[in-house]
PDB file of C-alpha atoms in Angstrom:
ATOM      1  CA  MET E  28      79.008 224.658 -24.827  1.00  0.00           C
ATOM      2  CA  LEU E  29      80.042 222.949 -21.587  1.00  0.00           C
ATOM      3  CA  ASP E  30      78.444 224.189 -18.400  1.00  0.00           C
ATOM      4  CA  PHE E  31      80.612 225.778 -15.725  1.00  0.00           C
ATOM      5  CA  ALA E  32      80.989 222.648 -13.550  1.00  0.00           C
ATOM      6  CA  VAL E  33      82.088 220.457 -16.447  1.00  0.00           C
ATOM      7  CA  SER E  34      84.483 223.133 -17.714  1.00  0.00           C
ATOM      8  CA  GLU E  35      86.095 223.360 -14.279  1.00  0.00           C
ATOM      9  CA  LEU E  36      86.407 219.565 -14.192  1.00  0.00           C
ATOM     10  CA  MET E  37      88.102 219.453 -17.585  1.00  0.00           C
ATOM     11  CA  LEU E  38      90.494 222.215 -16.629  1.00  0.00           C
ATOM     12  CA  GLU E  39      91.419 220.366 -13.435  1.00  0.00           C
ATOM     13  CA  GLU E  40      91.906 217.049 -15.249  1.00  0.00           C
ATOM     14  CA  THR E  41      93.975 218.754 -17.933  1.00  0.00           C
ATOM     15  CA  ARG E  42      96.167 220.390 -15.313  1.00  0.00           C
ATOM     16  CA  LYS E  43      96.747 217.101 -13.490  1.00  0.00           C
ATOM     17  CA  LEU E  44      97.505 215.203 -16.687  1.00  0.00           C
ATOM     18  CA  SER E  45      99.927 217.872 -17.824  1.00  0.00           C
ATOM     19  CA  ARG E  46     101.699 217.752 -14.467  1.00  0.00           C
ATOM     20  CA  ALA E  47     101.897 213.950 -14.529  1.00  0.00           C
ATOM     21  CA  HIS E  48     103.186 213.961 -18.100  1.00  0.00           C
ATOM     22  CA  ASP E  49     105.906 216.459 -17.177  1.00  0.00           C
ATOM     23  CA  LEU E  50     106.975 214.315 -14.212  1.00  0.00           C
ATOM     24  CA  LEU E  51     107.143 211.200 -16.389  1.00  0.00           C
ATOM     25  CA  TRP E  52     109.250 213.048 -18.961  1.00  0.00           C
ATOM     26  CA  TYR E  53     111.526 214.374 -16.208  1.00  0.00           C
ATOM     27  CA  ARG E  54     112.075 210.921 -14.686  1.00  0.00           C
ATOM     28  CA  ARG E  55     112.965 209.432 -18.061  1.00  0.00           C
ATOM     29  CA  LEU E  56     115.305 212.325 -18.829  1.00  0.00           C
ATOM     30  CA  ASN E  57     116.965 211.979 -15.433  1.00  0.00           C
ATOM     31  CA  TRP E  58     117.569 208.272 -16.064  1.00  0.00           C
ATOM     32  CA  ARG E  59     119.024 208.913 -19.511  1.00  0.00           C
ATOM     33  CA  VAL E  60     121.298 211.804 -18.513  1.00  0.00           C
ATOM     34  CA  PHE E  61     122.442 210.830 -15.008  1.00  0.00           C
ATOM     35  CA  VAL E  62     121.122 207.629 -13.462  1.00  0.00           C
ATOM     36  CA  ARG E  63     121.968 205.110 -16.180  1.00  0.00           C
ATOM     37  CA  ASP E  64     125.680 205.967 -16.110  1.00  0.00           C
ATOM     38  CA  ARG E  65     125.686 206.137 -12.306  1.00  0.00           C
ATOM     39  CA  ILE E  66     124.305 202.606 -11.998  1.00  0.00           C
ATOM     40  CA  TYR E  67     126.455 201.187 -14.784  1.00  0.00           C
ATOM     41  CA  GLY E  68     129.559 202.797 -13.288  1.00  0.00           C
ATOM     42  CA  ALA E  69     128.864 201.394  -9.811  1.00  0.00           C
ATOM     43  CA  PHE E  70     128.163 197.919 -11.208  1.00  0.00           C
ATOM     44  CA  SER E  71     131.340 198.033 -13.314  1.00  0.00           C
ATOM     45  CA  HIS E  72     133.394 199.138 -10.307  1.00  0.00           C
ATOM     46  CA  ALA E  73     132.012 196.184  -8.322  1.00  0.00           C
ATOM     47  CA  ARG E  74     133.010 193.856 -11.164  1.00  0.00           C
ATOM     48  CA  GLU E  75     136.566 195.233 -11.096  1.00  0.00           C
ATOM     49  CA  ASP E  76     136.747 194.838  -7.312  1.00  0.00           C
ATOM     50  CA  ALA E  77     135.545 191.247  -7.598  1.00  0.00           C
ATOM     51  CA  SER E  78     138.257 190.499 -10.135  1.00  0.00           C
ATOM     52  CA  SER E  79     141.009 192.143  -8.097  1.00  0.00           C
ATOM     53  CA  CYS E  80     140.198 190.219  -4.906  1.00  0.00           C
ATOM     54  CA  SER E  81     139.759 186.811  -6.601  1.00  0.00           C
ATOM     55  CA  TYR E  82     136.028 186.604  -5.922  1.00  0.00           C
ATOM     56  CA  PRO E  83     135.101 182.937  -6.588  1.00  0.00           C
ATOM     57  CA  PHE E  84     132.282 183.660  -9.059  1.00  0.00           C
ATOM     58  CA  PRO E  85     132.798 185.300 -12.461  1.00  0.00           C
ATOM     59  CA  VAL E  86     131.085 188.710 -12.489  1.00  0.00           C
ATOM     60  CA  ASP E  87     129.675 190.415 -15.571  1.00  0.00           C
ATOM     61  CA  VAL E  88     127.787 193.663 -16.258  1.00  0.00           C
ATOM     62  CA  LYS E  89     125.410 194.259 -19.160  1.00  0.00           C
ATOM     63  CA  LEU E  90     123.194 197.092 -20.393  1.00  0.00           C
ATOM     64  CA  PHE E  91     120.008 196.331 -22.336  1.00  0.00           C
ATOM     65  CA  PRO E  92     119.047 199.635 -24.037  1.00  0.00           C
ATOM     66  CA  THR E  93     115.324 199.180 -24.651  1.00  0.00           C
ATOM     67  CA  PRO E  94     113.923 202.730 -25.070  1.00  0.00           C
ATOM     68  CA  ASN E  95     112.149 203.934 -21.884  1.00  0.00           C
ATOM     69  CA  GLU E  96     112.558 200.479 -20.300  1.00  0.00           C
ATOM     70  CA  GLU E  97     116.325 200.108 -20.065  1.00  0.00           C
ATOM     71  CA  THR E  98     117.829 197.429 -17.865  1.00  0.00           C
ATOM     72  CA  ILE E  99     121.281 197.171 -16.312  1.00  0.00           C
ATOM     73  CA  GLN E 100     122.333 193.948 -14.644  1.00  0.00           C
ATOM     74  CA  ILE E 101     125.313 192.559 -12.788  1.00  0.00           C
ATOM     75  CA  THR E 102     125.541 188.780 -12.640  1.00  0.00           C
ATOM     76  CA  THR E 103     127.534 186.089 -10.882  1.00  0.00           C
ATOM     77  CA  GLY E 104     128.237 183.445 -13.495  1.00  0.00           C
ATOM     78  CA  PHE E 105     128.398 179.681 -13.531  1.00  0.00           C
ATOM     79  CA  ILE E 106     130.926 177.558 -11.658  1.00  0.00           C
ATOM     80  CA  LYS E 107     131.353 173.808 -11.244  1.00  0.00           C
ATOM     81  CA  THR E 108     130.263 172.489  -7.853  1.00  0.00           C
ATOM     82  CA  GLY E 109     130.280 168.745  -8.498  1.00  0.00           C
ATOM     83  CA  ALA E 110     132.499 166.485  -6.389  1.00  0.00           C
ATOM     84  CA  GLU E 111     135.307 164.461  -7.963  1.00  0.00           C
ATOM     85  CA  GLY E 112     135.207 166.363 -11.209  1.00  0.00           C
ATOM     86  CA  ALA E 113     131.457 166.049 -11.783  1.00  0.00           C
ATOM     87  CA  ALA E 114     130.124 168.788 -14.050  1.00  0.00           C
ATOM     88  CA  ALA E 115     127.309 170.060 -11.823  1.00  0.00           C
ATOM     89  CA  LEU E 116     126.911 173.775 -12.519  1.00  0.00           C
ATOM     90  CA  GLU E 117     125.689 176.594 -10.303  1.00  0.00           C
ATOM     91  CA  GLY E 118     124.899 180.122 -11.434  1.00  0.00           C
ATOM     92  CA  GLY E 119     122.099 182.522 -12.164  1.00  0.00           C
ATOM     93  CA  GLY E 120     122.607 185.166  -9.475  1.00  0.00           C
ATOM     94  CA  ALA E 121     121.828 188.694 -10.660  1.00  0.00           C
ATOM     95  CA  LEU E 122     121.036 192.231  -9.566  1.00  0.00           C
ATOM     96  CA  VAL E 123     118.813 193.956 -12.108  1.00  0.00           C
ATOM     97  CA  ALA E 124     118.224 197.704 -12.143  1.00  0.00           C
ATOM     98  CA  SER E 125     115.276 198.485 -14.402  1.00  0.00           C
ATOM     99  CA  GLN E 126     113.739 201.680 -15.694  1.00  0.00           C
ATOM    100  CA  SER E 127     110.039 200.947 -15.237  1.00  0.00           C
ATOM    101  CA  ILE E 128     107.352 202.140 -17.606  1.00  0.00           C
ATOM    102  CA  SER E 129     106.499 204.882 -15.084  1.00  0.00           C
ATOM    103  CA  GLY E 130     110.086 206.150 -15.165  1.00  0.00           C
ATOM    104  CA  HIS E 131     110.951 204.890 -11.680  1.00  0.00           C
ATOM    105  CA  VAL E 132     113.943 202.671 -10.926  1.00  0.00           C
ATOM    106  CA  ILE E 133     113.410 199.158  -9.581  1.00  0.00           C
ATOM    107  CA  PHE E 134     116.102 196.890  -8.103  1.00  0.00           C
ATOM    108  CA  ILE E 135     115.492 193.132  -8.135  1.00  0.00           C
ATOM    109  CA  VAL E 136     117.884 190.425  -6.877  1.00  0.00           C
ATOM    110  CA  TYR E 137     117.788 186.887  -8.262  1.00  0.00           C
ATOM    111  CA  PRO E 138     119.375 184.018  -6.278  1.00  0.00           C
ATOM    112  CA  ARG E 139     121.974 181.542  -7.450  1.00  0.00           C
ATOM    113  CA  LYS E 140     120.748 178.060  -8.236  1.00  0.00           C
ATOM    114  CA  SER E 141     121.832 174.682  -9.545  1.00  0.00           C
ATOM    115  CA  ASP E 142     120.405 171.244 -10.163  1.00  0.00           C
ATOM    116  CA  ARG E 143     121.471 170.402  -6.595  1.00  0.00           C
ATOM    117  CA  VAL E 144     120.298 173.482  -4.702  1.00  0.00           C
ATOM    118  CA  GLN E 145     117.229 175.673  -5.274  1.00  0.00           C
ATOM    119  CA  SER E 146     116.116 178.635  -3.176  1.00  0.00           C
ATOM    120  CA  ASN E 147     112.514 178.846  -1.989  1.00  0.00           C
ATOM    121  CA  PHE E 148     112.145 182.284  -3.616  1.00  0.00           C
ATOM    122  CA  LYS E 149     112.487 183.455  -7.208  1.00  0.00           C
ATOM    123  CA  GLU E 150     113.473 187.086  -6.665  1.00  0.00           C
ATOM    124  CA  ILE E 151     113.633 189.877  -4.096  1.00  0.00           C
ATOM    125  CA  LEU E 152     112.355 193.384  -4.756  1.00  0.00           C
ATOM    126  CA  LEU E 153     114.858 195.401  -2.719  1.00  0.00           C
ATOM    127  CA  TYR E 154     113.103 198.771  -2.468  1.00  0.00           C
ATOM    128  CA  ARG E 155     109.956 200.580  -3.411  1.00  0.00           C
ATOM    129  CA  PRO E 156     110.106 202.082  -6.939  1.00  0.00           C
ATOM    130  CA  ILE E 157     112.605 204.950  -6.708  1.00  0.00           C
ATOM    131  CA  ASP E 158     112.352 208.310  -8.417  1.00  0.00           C
ATOM    132  CA  PRO E 159     115.610 208.740 -10.400  1.00  0.00           C
ATOM    133  CA  ALA E 160     116.147 212.114  -8.705  1.00  0.00           C
ATOM    134  CA  GLU E 161     116.284 210.304  -5.340  1.00  0.00           C
ATOM    135  CA  LEU E 162     118.644 207.512  -6.399  1.00  0.00           C
ATOM    136  CA  THR E 163     121.986 208.177  -4.718  1.00  0.00           C
ATOM    137  CA  LEU E 164     125.269 206.340  -5.122  1.00  0.00           C
ATOM    138  CA  SER E 165     124.934 205.062  -1.550  1.00  0.00           C
ATOM    139  CA  LYS E 166     121.589 203.450  -2.444  1.00  0.00           C
ATOM    140  CA  ILE E 167     123.177 201.697  -5.431  1.00  0.00           C
ATOM    141  CA  GLN E 168     126.041 200.497  -3.243  1.00  0.00           C
ATOM    142  CA  ASP E 169     123.536 199.214  -0.691  1.00  0.00           C
ATOM    143  CA  ALA E 170     121.802 197.245  -3.454  1.00  0.00           C
ATOM    144  CA  LEU E 171     125.167 195.761  -4.473  1.00  0.00           C
ATOM    145  CA  LYS E 172     125.914 194.725  -0.880  1.00  0.00           C
ATOM    146  CA  LYS E 173     122.561 192.957  -0.681  1.00  0.00           C
ATOM    147  CA  PHE E 174     123.146 191.309  -4.049  1.00  0.00           C
ATOM    148  CA  PHE E 175     126.508 189.800  -3.071  1.00  0.00           C
ATOM    149  CA  PHE E 176     125.035 188.775   0.282  1.00  0.00           C
ATOM    150  CA  VAL E 177     122.167 186.921  -1.428  1.00  0.00           C
ATOM    151  CA  ALA E 178     124.652 185.335  -3.854  1.00  0.00           C
ATOM    152  CA  ARG E 179     126.600 183.882  -0.927  1.00  0.00           C
ATOM    153  CA  MET E 180     123.507 182.806   0.983  1.00  0.00           C
ATOM    154  CA  THR E 181     122.016 180.970  -2.005  1.00  0.00           C
ATOM    155  CA  SER E 182     125.231 179.327  -3.180  1.00  0.00           C
ATOM    156  CA  LEU E 183     126.258 175.822  -2.256  1.00  0.00           C
ATOM    157  CA  CYS E 184     129.778 177.200  -1.822  1.00  0.00           C
ATOM    158  CA  GLY E 185     128.584 179.675   0.801  1.00  0.00           C
ATOM    159  CA  HIS E 186     126.515 177.233   2.835  1.00  0.00           C
ATOM    160  CA  ASP E 187     129.022 176.892   5.676  1.00  0.00           C
ATOM    161  CA  SER E 188     129.546 180.665   5.906  1.00  0.00           C
ATOM    162  CA  SER E 189     125.989 181.490   6.984  1.00  0.00           C
ATOM    163  CA  GLY E 190     125.019 181.823  10.620  1.00  0.00           C
ATOM    164  CA  VAL E 191     121.911 182.772  12.556  1.00  0.00           C
ATOM    165  CA  ILE E 192     122.391 186.488  11.915  1.00  0.00           C
ATOM    166  CA  ASP E 193     122.841 185.921   8.183  1.00  0.00           C
ATOM    167  CA  ARG E 194     119.680 183.828   7.959  1.00  0.00           C
ATOM    168  CA  ALA E 195     117.744 186.456   9.922  1.00  0.00           C
ATOM    169  CA  ARG E 196     119.033 189.129   7.546  1.00  0.00           C
ATOM    170  CA  LEU E 197     117.896 187.121   4.520  1.00  0.00           C
ATOM    171  CA  ASN E 198     114.459 186.599   6.049  1.00  0.00           C
ATOM    172  CA  TRP E 199     114.230 190.350   6.661  1.00  0.00           C
ATOM    173  CA  LEU E 200     114.962 191.003   2.983  1.00  0.00           C
ATOM    174  CA  LEU E 201     112.208 188.566   2.026  1.00  0.00           C
ATOM    175  CA  LEU E 202     109.780 190.245   4.429  1.00  0.00           C
ATOM    176  CA  ASN E 203     110.541 193.659   2.950  1.00  0.00           C
ATOM    177  CA  ASP E 204     110.107 192.183  -0.512  1.00  0.00           C
ATOM    178  CA  LEU E 205     106.486 191.332   0.312  1.00  0.00           C
ATOM    179  CA  ARG E 206     105.918 194.780   1.822  1.00  0.00           C
ATOM    180  CA  TYR E 207     107.218 196.596  -1.232  1.00  0.00           C
ATOM    181  CA  LYS E 208     105.202 194.445  -3.618  1.00  0.00           C
ATOM    182  CA  ASN E 209     102.044 195.028  -1.597  1.00  0.00           C
ATOM    183  CA  LYS E 210     102.690 198.783  -1.522  1.00  0.00           C
ATOM    184  CA  LEU E 211     103.331 198.797  -5.255  1.00  0.00           C
ATOM    185  CA  LEU E 212     100.100 196.924  -5.882  1.00  0.00           C
ATOM    186  CA  ARG E 213      98.113 199.337  -3.723  1.00  0.00           C
ATOM    187  CA  SER E 214      99.671 202.375  -5.386  1.00  0.00           C
ATOM    188  CA  VAL E 215      98.829 200.992  -8.816  1.00  0.00           C
ATOM    189  CA  LEU E 216      95.223 200.289  -7.852  1.00  0.00           C
ATOM    190  CA  SER E 217      94.843 203.804  -6.435  1.00  0.00           C
ATOM    191  CA  MET E 218      95.983 205.600  -9.586  1.00  0.00           C
ATOM    192  CA  ARG E 219      93.279 208.031 -10.669  1.00  0.00           C
ATOM    193  CA  ASN E 220      94.613 209.588 -13.854  1.00  0.00           C
ATOM    194  CA  LYS E 221      92.620 208.313 -16.810  1.00  0.00           C
ATOM    195  CA  TRP E 222      95.666 207.851 -18.992  1.00  0.00           C
ATOM    196  CA  GLY E 223      97.240 205.828 -16.191  1.00  0.00           C
ATOM    197  CA  ASN E 224      95.027 202.851 -17.087  1.00  0.00           C
ATOM    198  CA  ILE E 225      97.586 201.935 -19.724  1.00  0.00           C
ATOM    199  CA  ILE E 226     100.317 201.845 -17.096  1.00  0.00           C
ATOM    200  CA  ILE E 227      98.067 199.973 -14.664  1.00  0.00           C
ATOM    201  CA  THR E 228      97.535 197.126 -17.121  1.00  0.00           C
ATOM    202  CA  ALA E 229     101.260 196.639 -17.660  1.00  0.00           C
ATOM    203  CA  LEU E 230     102.160 196.867 -13.965  1.00  0.00           C
ATOM    204  CA  LEU E 231      99.401 194.508 -12.883  1.00  0.00           C
ATOM    205  CA  ALA E 232     100.635 191.960 -15.408  1.00  0.00           C
ATOM    206  CA  LEU E 233     104.115 192.257 -13.903  1.00  0.00           C
ATOM    207  CA  LEU E 234     102.838 191.954 -10.331  1.00  0.00           C
ATOM    208  CA  VAL E 235     100.688 188.935 -11.126  1.00  0.00           C
ATOM    209  CA  ALA E 236     103.676 187.246 -12.729  1.00  0.00           C
ATOM    210  CA  LEU E 237     105.810 187.946  -9.670  1.00  0.00           C
ATOM    211  CA  TYR E 238     103.214 186.544  -7.258  1.00  0.00           C
ATOM    212  CA  VAL E 239     102.550 183.449  -9.368  1.00  0.00           C
ATOM    213  CA  GLN E 240     106.237 182.582  -9.226  1.00  0.00           C
ATOM    214  CA  LYS E 241     106.192 182.540  -5.433  1.00  0.00           C
TER     215      LYS E 241
END
């Protein structure tokens, strides 16, 4: 028979775990029922707009339906940038919306690159992890604006279009990227639920990989 203090502790831990489990289930359900289609629809609409206005890069949208870790991405494809018919290729730009293991939504932008031009960063984490219930269409559209901005800023074709304000804006995105990653790391390290150790291991592995690539 447990003494009173231990019994109270177990009841409190059980209550907290039950609450956390319900929130995780709710976030995953929200993604599956509402958020996935909202993101995919916004990305697809951006692809159609790009096609209608003769955007210089081919744009594609894909859904990767891994259970509980789904990913939706919009990409700017490869084009030839070589002079006098040379076959130098540039591509690789992407905006990835991921359902994290904790049920939150993460937006990451990847720059364009080629064998001639390489950015000094590998990716930009646009926002803190977002609860699906808080992800509005305006937030998705803001992510798309930042994605196409980064695509232009990291493309050889867009080199002459960037001014002082554009470069300052890109540096601000990179600064926020570091802030969000630091906040995410601190939030992971401060998790107190015992079952959260499983999530901590996976997230720390992701964060270490992101920092190593810097």
